[in-house]
Short mmCIF file of C-alpha atoms in Angstrom, two decimals:
data_model
loop_
_atom_site.label_atom_id
_atom_site.label_comp_id
_atom_site.label_asym_id
_atom_site.label_seq_id
_atom_site.Cartn_x
_atom_site.Cartn_y
_atom_site.Cartn_z
CA UNK A 309 93.91 66.70 80.36
CA UNK A 310 91.12 70.03 80.78
CA UNK A 311 90.93 70.95 84.12
CA UNK A 312 86.89 69.65 83.61
CA UNK A 313 87.18 66.32 83.42
CA UNK A 314 86.85 63.50 85.93
CA UNK A 315 89.88 61.18 86.77
CA UNK A 316 88.17 58.46 86.42
CA UNK A 317 87.44 59.22 82.93
CA UNK A 318 90.50 60.34 82.37
CA UNK A 319 92.20 57.27 83.54
CA UNK A 320 90.17 55.49 81.17
CA UNK A 321 90.75 57.62 78.09
CA UNK A 322 94.71 57.25 78.43
CA UNK A 323 94.49 53.68 79.43
CA UNK A 324 96.86 52.09 77.61
CA UNK A 325 94.90 48.42 76.01
CA UNK A 326 94.61 46.11 79.27
CA UNK A 327 92.93 42.48 79.38
CA UNK A 328 90.05 43.72 80.13
CA UNK A 329 89.03 45.62 77.07
CA UNK A 330 89.60 41.72 75.33
CA UNK A 331 87.56 40.77 77.56
CA UNK A 332 85.04 43.46 77.42
CA UNK A 333 85.33 42.91 73.22
CA UNK A 334 84.56 39.21 73.98
CA UNK A 335 81.58 39.93 75.77
CA UNK A 336 79.84 42.76 73.63
CA UNK A 337 80.87 40.84 70.66
CA UNK A 338 79.26 37.97 71.43
CA UNK A 339 75.77 40.12 71.63
CA UNK A 340 76.52 40.72 68.05
CA UNK A 341 77.93 37.25 66.93
CA UNK A 342 73.98 35.76 68.47
CA UNK A 343 72.07 39.07 66.50
CA UNK A 344 73.75 38.46 63.13
CA UNK A 345 73.37 34.70 62.92
CA UNK A 346 69.82 34.58 64.17
CA UNK A 347 68.44 37.52 61.91
CA UNK A 348 70.37 36.41 59.24
CA UNK A 349 69.73 32.59 59.64
CA UNK A 350 66.51 32.23 58.58
CA UNK A 351 67.06 33.27 55.20
CA UNK A 352 68.78 29.94 54.93
CA UNK A 353 65.30 27.91 55.76
CA UNK A 354 63.15 30.04 54.06
CA UNK A 355 63.04 27.85 50.53
CA UNK A 356 62.82 24.55 52.90
CA UNK A 357 59.84 26.21 54.83
CA UNK A 358 58.16 26.77 51.75
CA UNK A 359 58.28 23.20 50.45
CA UNK A 360 57.76 21.27 54.03
CA UNK A 361 54.64 23.25 54.83
CA UNK A 362 53.14 24.90 51.08
CA UNK A 363 54.06 21.51 49.06
CA UNK A 364 51.15 21.84 46.24
CA UNK A 365 50.36 18.56 43.96
CA UNK A 366 51.33 18.97 40.53
CA UNK A 367 53.01 21.91 40.33
CA UNK A 368 56.13 21.50 38.19
CA UNK A 369 57.70 24.18 40.79
CA UNK A 370 58.58 23.37 44.86
CA UNK A 371 56.59 24.56 47.43
CA UNK A 372 56.79 28.66 48.49
CA UNK A 373 55.90 30.77 50.90
CA UNK A 374 53.02 32.92 49.80
CA UNK A 375 54.32 35.95 49.60
CA UNK A 376 52.49 37.89 53.01
CA UNK A 377 53.87 34.40 54.93
CA UNK A 378 57.64 34.98 53.41
CA UNK A 379 57.71 38.67 54.57
CA UNK A 380 56.35 38.30 57.76
CA UNK A 381 58.85 35.20 58.59
CA UNK A 382 61.65 37.58 57.43
CA UNK A 383 60.31 40.53 58.21
CA UNK A 384 58.64 40.33 61.68
CA UNK A 385 61.99 40.34 63.89
CA UNK A 386 63.17 43.56 61.98
CA UNK A 387 60.41 44.86 63.37
CA UNK A 388 60.84 43.29 67.03
CA UNK A 389 64.34 44.67 66.47
CA UNK A 390 63.06 48.13 65.74
CA UNK A 391 61.22 47.98 69.04
CA UNK A 392 63.79 46.98 70.93
CA UNK A 393 66.49 49.16 70.00
CA UNK A 394 64.29 51.97 71.05
CA UNK A 395 63.11 50.44 74.20
CA UNK A 396 66.13 49.59 75.54
CA UNK A 397 68.22 52.51 74.05
CA UNK A 398 65.84 54.51 76.31
CA UNK A 399 66.25 51.28 79.44
CA UNK A 400 69.51 51.38 79.62
CA UNK A 401 70.18 55.46 79.91
CA UNK A 402 66.88 55.11 82.84
CA UNK A 403 68.01 52.06 84.65
CA UNK A 404 72.13 51.52 83.38
CA UNK A 405 74.16 50.17 80.94
CA UNK A 406 74.01 46.93 82.86
CA UNK A 407 71.26 45.81 84.57
CA UNK A 408 69.60 46.15 81.32
CA UNK A 409 72.29 43.69 79.48
CA UNK A 410 71.28 41.08 81.03
CA UNK A 411 67.05 41.05 80.21
CA UNK A 412 68.58 41.30 76.29
CA UNK A 413 70.41 38.53 76.35
CA UNK A 414 68.05 36.07 78.62
CA UNK A 415 65.07 37.38 75.84
CA UNK A 416 67.58 35.95 72.71
CA UNK A 417 68.45 32.54 74.19
CA UNK A 418 64.82 31.32 75.12
CA UNK A 419 63.16 33.06 71.87
CA UNK A 420 65.73 31.31 70.11
CA UNK A 421 64.67 28.05 71.97
CA UNK A 422 60.95 29.14 71.24
CA UNK A 423 61.23 29.51 67.34
CA UNK A 424 62.24 25.80 67.17
CA UNK A 425 59.82 24.66 68.68
CA UNK A 426 56.78 26.05 66.68
CA UNK A 427 55.17 23.49 66.66
CA UNK A 428 51.04 23.08 65.66
CA UNK A 429 48.89 20.92 63.04
CA UNK A 430 48.27 23.52 60.63
CA UNK A 431 51.12 25.07 58.31
CA UNK A 432 49.34 28.63 58.98
CA UNK A 433 49.75 28.25 63.08
CA UNK A 434 53.20 27.23 62.76
CA UNK A 435 54.34 29.97 60.53
CA UNK A 436 52.52 32.35 63.04
CA UNK A 437 53.93 30.85 65.85
CA UNK A 438 57.42 30.76 64.54
CA UNK A 439 57.34 34.63 63.84
CA UNK A 440 55.45 35.56 67.46
CA UNK A 441 59.04 34.15 69.04
CA UNK A 442 60.60 35.49 66.08
CA UNK A 443 59.21 39.07 66.79
CA UNK A 444 60.24 38.90 70.74
CA UNK A 445 63.73 37.33 69.95
CA UNK A 446 64.33 40.87 67.82
CA UNK A 447 62.68 42.78 70.54
CA UNK A 448 65.74 40.96 72.24
CA UNK A 449 68.58 41.36 69.50
CA UNK A 450 67.49 45.38 69.23
CA UNK A 451 68.50 45.91 73.19
CA UNK A 452 71.88 44.25 72.45
CA UNK A 453 72.78 47.32 69.92
CA UNK A 454 72.59 50.42 71.44
CA UNK A 455 73.96 48.53 75.16
CA UNK A 456 76.86 47.17 72.97
CA UNK A 457 77.85 49.90 71.19
CA UNK A 458 77.55 52.32 74.31
CA UNK A 459 79.24 49.44 76.82
CA UNK A 460 82.17 49.04 74.67
CA UNK A 461 82.81 52.96 73.89
CA UNK A 462 82.66 53.48 77.49
CA UNK A 463 85.26 51.21 78.75
CA UNK A 464 87.34 51.76 76.31
CA UNK A 465 90.04 54.36 75.43
CA UNK A 466 90.46 57.45 73.50
CA UNK A 467 93.75 55.96 71.23
CA UNK A 468 91.81 52.95 70.11
CA UNK A 469 88.28 53.33 71.03
CA UNK A 470 87.15 53.35 66.91
CA UNK A 471 88.92 50.22 66.70
CA UNK A 472 87.70 48.08 69.97
CA UNK A 473 84.18 49.48 69.12
CA UNK A 474 84.69 48.13 65.13
CA UNK A 475 85.73 45.38 67.35
CA UNK A 476 82.22 44.69 68.62
CA UNK A 477 80.15 44.69 65.99
CA UNK A 478 82.98 43.02 63.86
CA UNK A 479 81.66 39.86 65.26
CA UNK A 480 78.42 39.94 63.41
CA UNK A 481 80.65 38.72 60.21
CA UNK A 482 81.29 35.81 62.19
CA UNK A 483 77.21 35.43 62.59
CA UNK A 484 76.49 35.67 58.94
CA UNK A 485 79.69 32.83 58.07
CA UNK A 486 78.80 30.86 61.56
CA UNK A 487 74.98 30.37 59.96
CA UNK A 488 75.76 29.49 56.82
CA UNK A 489 78.16 27.11 58.39
CA UNK A 490 75.46 25.52 61.08
CA UNK A 491 73.41 25.14 58.14
CA UNK A 492 76.06 23.01 55.78
CA UNK A 493 76.73 20.65 58.21
CA UNK A 494 73.73 20.51 59.48
CA UNK A 495 71.88 19.36 56.00
CA UNK A 496 75.03 17.72 54.94
CA UNK A 497 74.31 15.31 57.86
CA UNK A 498 70.94 14.88 56.89
CA UNK A 499 71.73 14.73 53.14
CA UNK A 500 73.59 11.79 53.66
CA UNK A 501 71.69 9.80 56.34
CA UNK A 502 68.23 10.24 54.42
CA UNK A 503 68.31 9.93 50.56
CA UNK A 504 66.03 12.03 48.77
CA UNK A 505 65.61 12.69 44.61
CA UNK A 506 65.50 15.59 42.81
CA UNK A 507 61.98 17.61 43.29
CA UNK A 508 61.71 16.64 39.37
CA UNK A 509 61.74 12.80 40.04
CA UNK A 510 60.19 12.82 42.73
CA UNK A 511 58.09 15.65 44.39
CA UNK A 512 56.83 13.50 47.97
CA UNK A 513 59.83 11.50 48.33
CA UNK A 514 62.17 14.59 47.44
CA UNK A 515 60.93 16.31 50.64
CA UNK A 516 61.51 14.05 53.89
CA UNK A 517 60.12 13.77 56.83
CA UNK A 518 63.46 14.45 58.59
CA UNK A 519 63.97 17.93 56.94
CA UNK A 520 61.32 19.10 59.76
CA UNK A 521 64.44 18.85 62.32
CA UNK A 522 66.50 20.84 59.75
CA UNK A 523 65.02 24.67 60.25
CA UNK A 524 64.51 24.43 63.77
CA UNK A 525 68.15 23.00 64.50
CA UNK A 526 69.45 26.09 62.46
CA UNK A 527 67.54 28.37 64.66
CA UNK A 528 67.23 26.84 68.05
CA UNK A 529 72.10 26.92 67.97
CA UNK A 530 71.66 30.89 67.70
CA UNK A 531 71.00 30.56 71.92
CA UNK A 532 74.24 28.41 72.96
CA UNK A 533 76.69 31.68 71.72
CA UNK A 534 74.31 33.61 73.65
CA UNK A 535 73.76 31.61 76.99
CA UNK A 536 77.64 31.21 77.04
CA UNK A 537 78.48 34.63 77.38
CA UNK A 538 75.52 35.43 80.23
CA UNK A 539 77.55 35.12 83.28
CA UNK A 540 80.33 37.00 82.50
CA UNK A 541 78.01 39.70 81.37
CA UNK A 542 76.56 39.95 84.69
CA UNK A 543 79.74 40.15 86.16
CA UNK A 544 80.64 43.39 84.28
CA UNK A 545 80.83 46.45 86.28
CA UNK A 546 78.42 48.94 85.61
CA UNK A 547 80.61 51.48 82.69
CA UNK A 548 81.97 54.77 84.93
CA UNK A 549 80.76 57.27 83.05
CA UNK A 550 77.14 56.18 83.66
CA UNK A 551 77.69 55.92 87.53
CA UNK A 552 79.25 59.09 87.49
CA UNK A 553 77.64 61.17 84.51
CA UNK A 554 74.01 59.72 85.23
CA UNK A 555 74.01 57.86 88.39
CA UNK A 556 75.90 61.14 90.24
CA UNK A 557 78.17 58.67 92.05
CA UNK A 558 81.49 59.19 91.96
CA UNK A 559 82.38 57.10 94.48
CA UNK A 560 81.02 53.52 92.79
CA UNK A 561 82.50 54.73 89.41
CA UNK A 562 86.09 55.35 90.87
CA UNK A 563 85.70 52.22 93.02
CA UNK A 564 85.06 49.99 90.15
CA UNK A 565 87.44 51.10 87.51
CA UNK A 566 90.10 51.17 90.23
CA UNK A 567 89.32 47.55 90.33
CA UNK A 568 89.09 47.64 86.88
CA UNK A 569 92.42 49.59 85.80
CA UNK A 570 94.17 48.26 88.56
CA UNK A 571 95.43 51.78 90.08
CA UNK A 572 93.91 53.89 92.56
CA UNK A 573 91.18 57.05 92.04
CA UNK A 574 90.15 58.93 93.93
CA UNK A 575 86.19 59.91 94.09
CA UNK A 576 85.21 63.45 92.97
CA UNK A 577 82.04 63.65 94.16
CA UNK A 578 82.02 67.80 94.07
CA UNK A 579 83.73 68.06 90.93
CA UNK A 580 80.56 65.49 89.45
CA UNK A 581 77.72 67.37 91.07
CA UNK A 582 79.62 70.69 89.29
CA UNK A 583 79.57 69.18 85.82
CA UNK A 584 75.75 67.76 85.95
CA UNK A 585 74.15 70.56 86.91
CA UNK A 586 76.12 73.06 83.84
CA UNK A 587 74.24 73.88 80.71
CA UNK A 588 75.98 71.06 78.46
CA UNK A 589 74.62 68.26 80.92
CA UNK A 590 71.06 69.40 81.67
CA UNK A 591 69.32 69.68 78.48
CA UNK A 592 66.48 66.66 77.12
CA UNK A 593 66.23 65.37 74.19
CA UNK A 594 63.80 66.56 73.03
CA UNK A 595 64.79 70.20 74.36
CA UNK A 596 65.48 73.13 71.35
CA UNK A 597 69.36 73.30 73.00
CA UNK A 598 69.80 69.34 72.12
CA UNK A 599 68.76 70.25 68.54
CA UNK A 600 71.75 72.95 68.81
CA UNK A 601 74.10 71.06 69.34
CA UNK A 602 73.36 67.35 67.92
CA UNK A 603 70.19 67.50 65.60
CA UNK A 604 72.33 67.33 62.44
CA UNK A 605 74.50 64.53 64.06
CA UNK A 606 71.26 62.49 64.73
CA UNK A 607 69.92 63.16 61.65
CA UNK A 608 72.96 61.99 60.43
CA UNK A 609 73.59 59.31 61.83
CA UNK A 610 69.83 57.72 61.44
CA UNK A 611 69.98 59.04 57.71
CA UNK A 612 72.87 56.82 57.18
CA UNK A 613 71.87 54.05 58.79
CA UNK A 614 68.62 53.71 57.45
CA UNK A 615 70.06 53.86 54.10
CA UNK A 616 72.41 51.00 54.73
CA UNK A 617 70.11 48.98 56.27
CA UNK A 618 68.06 49.22 53.14
CA UNK A 619 71.04 47.91 51.11
CA UNK A 620 72.56 45.87 53.76
CA UNK A 621 69.41 43.03 54.14
CA UNK A 622 67.83 43.58 51.22
CA UNK A 623 70.64 42.27 49.48
CA UNK A 624 71.73 39.51 52.21
CA UNK A 625 67.87 38.57 52.00
CA UNK A 626 67.62 37.78 47.84
CA UNK A 627 71.21 37.00 47.62
CA UNK A 628 70.30 33.21 47.42
CA UNK A 629 68.45 34.67 44.57
CA UNK A 630 71.40 36.26 42.79
CA UNK A 631 72.86 33.12 43.62
CA UNK A 632 69.85 31.36 41.25
CA UNK A 633 70.73 33.53 38.54
CA UNK A 634 74.79 33.67 38.04
CA UNK A 635 74.16 29.51 38.18
CA UNK A 636 75.44 28.77 41.26
CA UNK A 637 72.81 27.57 42.71
CA UNK A 638 70.41 24.95 40.25
CA UNK A 639 66.79 25.34 39.72
CA UNK A 640 65.22 24.57 43.12
CA UNK A 641 62.91 21.38 41.36
CA UNK A 642 66.25 19.60 40.16
CA UNK A 643 67.28 19.45 44.27
CA UNK A 644 65.81 17.75 47.19
CA UNK A 645 64.88 20.07 49.63
CA UNK A 646 67.49 19.65 51.83
CA UNK A 647 70.57 19.63 48.89
CA UNK A 648 68.93 23.84 48.26
CA UNK A 649 69.58 24.26 52.00
CA UNK A 650 73.25 23.17 51.38
CA UNK A 651 73.34 24.80 48.19
CA UNK A 652 72.23 28.43 49.35
CA UNK A 653 74.10 27.83 53.28
CA UNK A 654 77.53 26.80 50.61
CA UNK A 655 77.08 29.82 48.99
CA UNK A 656 76.31 32.40 50.95
CA UNK A 657 79.12 31.02 53.12
CA UNK A 658 81.82 31.54 50.42
CA UNK A 659 80.05 34.80 50.74
CA UNK A 660 81.07 36.14 53.79
CA UNK A 661 83.96 34.84 54.04
CA UNK A 662 85.75 35.90 50.63
CA UNK A 663 83.81 39.37 51.69
CA UNK A 664 81.81 39.61 54.59
CA UNK A 665 84.47 39.06 57.15
CA UNK A 666 87.69 40.90 55.44
CA UNK A 667 85.01 44.25 54.81
CA UNK A 668 84.70 44.14 58.81
CA UNK A 669 87.82 43.85 60.43
CA UNK A 670 89.62 45.78 57.70
CA UNK A 671 87.96 48.36 59.31
CA UNK A 672 88.62 47.27 62.39
CA UNK A 673 92.45 47.66 61.93
CA UNK A 674 92.20 51.20 60.02
CA UNK A 675 89.47 53.01 62.00
CA UNK A 676 91.36 54.94 64.01
CA UNK A 677 94.08 55.81 61.01
CA UNK A 678 91.99 57.04 58.46
CA UNK A 679 88.97 58.15 60.91
CA UNK A 680 84.89 57.04 61.05
CA UNK A 681 84.18 59.84 58.58
CA UNK A 682 86.63 58.64 55.67
CA UNK A 683 85.97 55.25 56.09
CA UNK A 684 82.11 55.73 55.65
CA UNK A 685 82.05 57.74 52.67
CA UNK A 686 84.81 55.57 51.20
CA UNK A 687 82.32 52.92 51.90
CA UNK A 688 79.33 53.94 50.80
CA UNK A 689 81.13 55.11 47.75
CA UNK A 690 82.66 51.79 47.00
CA UNK A 691 79.21 49.93 47.43
CA UNK A 692 77.41 51.94 45.15
CA UNK A 693 80.42 51.17 42.35
CA UNK A 694 79.88 47.45 43.10
CA UNK A 695 75.60 47.54 42.69
CA UNK A 696 76.60 48.97 39.83
CA UNK A 697 79.39 46.41 38.89
CA UNK A 698 76.39 43.69 39.99
CA UNK A 699 74.12 45.80 37.94
CA UNK A 700 75.85 46.25 35.04
CA UNK A 701 77.27 42.75 33.57
CA UNK A 702 75.57 40.26 36.49
CA UNK A 703 77.97 38.51 37.05
CA UNK A 704 79.81 39.95 39.19
CA UNK A 705 79.88 39.84 43.35
CA UNK A 706 81.60 41.28 44.83
CA UNK A 707 79.55 43.51 45.95
CA UNK A 708 79.78 42.20 49.58
CA UNK A 709 82.34 44.82 50.40
CA UNK A 710 79.42 45.96 52.17
CA UNK A 711 81.05 45.13 55.47
CA UNK A 712 83.94 47.45 54.76
CA UNK A 713 80.84 50.61 55.65
CA UNK A 714 78.44 48.61 58.43
CA UNK A 715 80.89 49.16 61.38
CA UNK A 716 81.59 53.03 61.12
CA UNK A 717 77.35 53.03 61.33
CA UNK A 718 76.79 51.19 64.19
CA UNK A 719 80.20 52.77 65.98
CA UNK A 720 79.45 57.10 65.17
CA UNK A 721 76.44 57.00 67.20
CA UNK A 722 78.01 55.31 70.33
CA UNK A 723 80.23 58.12 70.67
CA UNK A 724 79.06 61.88 69.85
CA UNK A 725 76.19 62.48 72.18
CA UNK A 726 75.85 63.20 75.83
CA UNK A 727 76.37 59.70 78.79
CA UNK A 728 72.65 60.54 79.63
CA UNK A 729 71.17 60.03 76.04
CA UNK A 730 73.86 57.90 74.58
CA UNK A 731 72.08 54.39 74.34
CA UNK A 732 68.71 56.25 73.33
CA UNK A 733 70.19 58.32 70.89
CA UNK A 734 72.51 54.98 69.20
CA UNK A 735 69.07 53.30 69.96
CA UNK A 736 67.29 56.08 67.51
CA UNK A 737 69.86 55.20 64.90
CA UNK A 738 69.60 51.85 64.98
CA UNK A 739 66.29 51.61 64.42
CA UNK A 740 66.65 53.93 61.88
CA UNK A 741 68.63 50.73 60.36
CA UNK A 742 66.22 48.97 60.88
CA UNK A 743 63.35 50.39 59.26
CA UNK A 744 65.74 50.26 56.58
CA UNK A 745 66.10 46.90 57.15
CA UNK A 746 62.13 46.24 57.23
CA UNK A 747 62.53 48.18 53.54
CA UNK A 748 64.51 45.83 52.70
CA UNK A 749 63.27 42.65 53.61
CA UNK A 750 59.42 43.28 52.64
CA UNK A 751 60.32 45.42 50.04
CA UNK A 752 62.63 43.47 47.78
CA UNK A 753 61.29 39.90 48.12
CA UNK A 754 58.65 41.81 45.69
CA UNK A 755 61.21 43.88 43.75
CA UNK A 756 63.19 41.47 43.10
CA UNK A 757 61.14 39.05 40.82
CA UNK A 758 60.98 38.60 37.68
CA UNK A 759 59.60 41.05 35.75
CA UNK A 760 58.07 38.49 33.09
CA UNK A 761 55.01 36.90 35.82
CA UNK A 762 55.36 33.86 34.10
CA UNK A 763 59.10 33.33 35.84
CA UNK A 764 58.22 35.07 39.77
CA UNK A 765 58.22 32.97 42.61
CA UNK A 766 54.43 31.06 43.44
CA UNK A 767 52.18 33.90 44.32
CA UNK A 768 54.54 36.70 43.86
CA UNK A 769 53.32 39.89 41.34
CA UNK A 770 55.67 40.35 38.87
CA UNK A 771 58.64 43.05 40.18
CA UNK A 772 61.24 45.15 38.11
CA UNK A 773 63.78 42.05 38.86
CA UNK A 774 67.29 41.58 40.54
CA UNK A 775 69.20 43.47 38.35
CA UNK A 776 67.29 46.43 38.29
CA UNK A 777 66.60 46.14 41.76
CA UNK A 778 70.45 46.72 42.61
CA UNK A 779 70.53 49.83 40.87
CA UNK A 780 67.53 51.11 42.88
CA UNK A 781 70.73 49.96 46.13
CA UNK A 782 72.61 51.88 44.20
CA UNK A 783 71.18 55.27 44.77
CA UNK A 784 70.23 54.34 47.67
CA UNK A 785 73.97 53.75 48.47
CA UNK A 786 74.68 57.59 46.73
CA UNK A 787 72.39 58.97 48.74
CA UNK A 788 74.43 57.45 52.00
CA UNK A 789 77.38 59.17 51.02
CA UNK A 790 75.38 62.52 51.11
CA UNK A 791 74.57 62.37 54.16
CA UNK A 792 77.29 61.03 55.59
CA UNK A 793 78.68 64.63 55.11
CA UNK A 794 76.14 65.37 58.36
CA UNK A 795 78.35 62.73 60.57
CA UNK A 796 81.37 64.43 62.48
CA UNK A 797 84.62 62.36 62.58
CA UNK A 798 85.65 61.19 66.67
CA UNK A 799 88.91 59.99 66.05
CA UNK A 800 91.27 60.70 68.92
CA UNK A 801 88.97 62.87 70.96
CA UNK A 802 87.62 61.75 74.04
CA UNK A 803 83.73 61.29 74.55
CA UNK A 804 83.18 63.97 76.50
CA UNK A 805 85.07 65.54 73.76
CA UNK A 806 82.55 65.31 71.33
CA UNK A 807 79.38 65.23 73.40
CA UNK A 808 80.43 68.88 74.89
CA UNK A 809 80.04 67.89 77.92
CA UNK A 810 82.94 69.38 79.73
CA UNK A 811 82.87 72.40 78.07
CA UNK A 812 85.18 75.07 79.14
CA UNK A 813 83.52 77.72 82.07
CA UNK A 814 80.42 75.98 82.40
CA UNK A 815 81.29 74.50 85.10
CA UNK A 816 82.71 75.68 88.96
CA UNK A 817 84.20 72.96 90.98
CA UNK A 818 83.53 73.59 95.02
CA UNK A 819 85.77 71.53 96.22
CA UNK A 820 89.93 72.86 96.43
CA UNK A 821 90.94 69.60 97.12
CA UNK A 822 93.54 67.86 94.46
CA UNK A 823 92.19 64.45 92.56
CA UNK A 824 94.58 62.49 91.24
CA UNK A 825 94.54 59.66 89.80
CA UNK A 826 98.40 57.19 90.24
CA UNK A 827 99.41 53.59 89.14
CA UNK A 828 99.76 51.20 91.90
CA UNK A 829 101.82 48.24 91.98
CA UNK A 830 100.05 44.38 91.04
#
């Protein structure tokens, strides 16, 4: 152990896997479960919203959301998420991870419920209200990204830190899966109780009045898992790295971690004071020293997340159109409104079960063996190949191996930056990702339209088609492969080694008293 490493931090780095690790994974992971559920469940109900609120009498096709409304409904949460990642990422470094953690969760709970209660007299007002609450829902979700990742990285030990952070993010796969399952259950229940003919048989009767409850219930369910973890989040102690290296309270850090690790740890206030005054722990985010040390790292994490999210969110948002093109979902006019929700949800659930979830947990198992760098290179490479594999024959659906890649872009920003800037830099990287998601969510709603204007969705101009869109996404992933070369490997290293916060020769410890961390009987 370096002689300038704080005992409390070393105790965390070398701790054996314990119950508190799994508790932290569940608490932080349920946030990401809720994040994924809330962000992706909207794609399950957009077709239903179009049928309910934008029906056109005499049209041979069911109602569709107008392009501007569809873009707003699907993309506004991403705008909120981007703003939340920047704001709460910064706030997490200023006020502490724990204090901000509860704010984001309550915002998610309130806005999930409010989204489902978007009532008004006109379709435009309903959509405006829905967009308002989904923006603030996204704002809360945005805060969860940097805070959950930072908390888990600062709690974890050095040996299995990657797997622990990956497990937190892997809960997103279960969130996407649960979104599909909830939609299946709700739509199946309504479908069995309220029989409706296909649109081609009776356009009006195909959308029963009770269908309005279907999308509301699906959206509101997202509040439940978030509410269930609020109490546990509030009981978690602040991370020792924030308390010691940012708040400069060695006694509190030692006391908190002594309870968590069940060891006795001596406070080292003199050492903390010396560490925090060193050159390695005094530069700011916009300083020349930060750019020299971490500028390329931040460019690497931000650019790869940006490029990944273009592919990730676009393919999930127009996935329902791919399902139709390859015959998994019949033409809309041959189904009732609730039947269409059921079919879309069933297809997305199958994709999540067979591709997204296994891809996430593959990374959990191998990230501390293979390393972040190799997995990210492999992920972008295979995503490029599978996008091309889908585009060329246009019948192969294995592009959802994307789950294999997603986690590494989440993990690295939580490991390689200094504690006082860790949440902020993760927030910047994540916000870059959401900028990519906005491009995917907005741009590909238009780009994926059929080149033949007569075959596009109602109100949309002709696009380049799904097949050509997949070629574009393959190019995006190829760029991600190249930008990954800017990201360092963090496997097996302490957070302080990666950030340079305990560099030799940069501190002078004024206390000569020995410090120790010894196990005590429990």
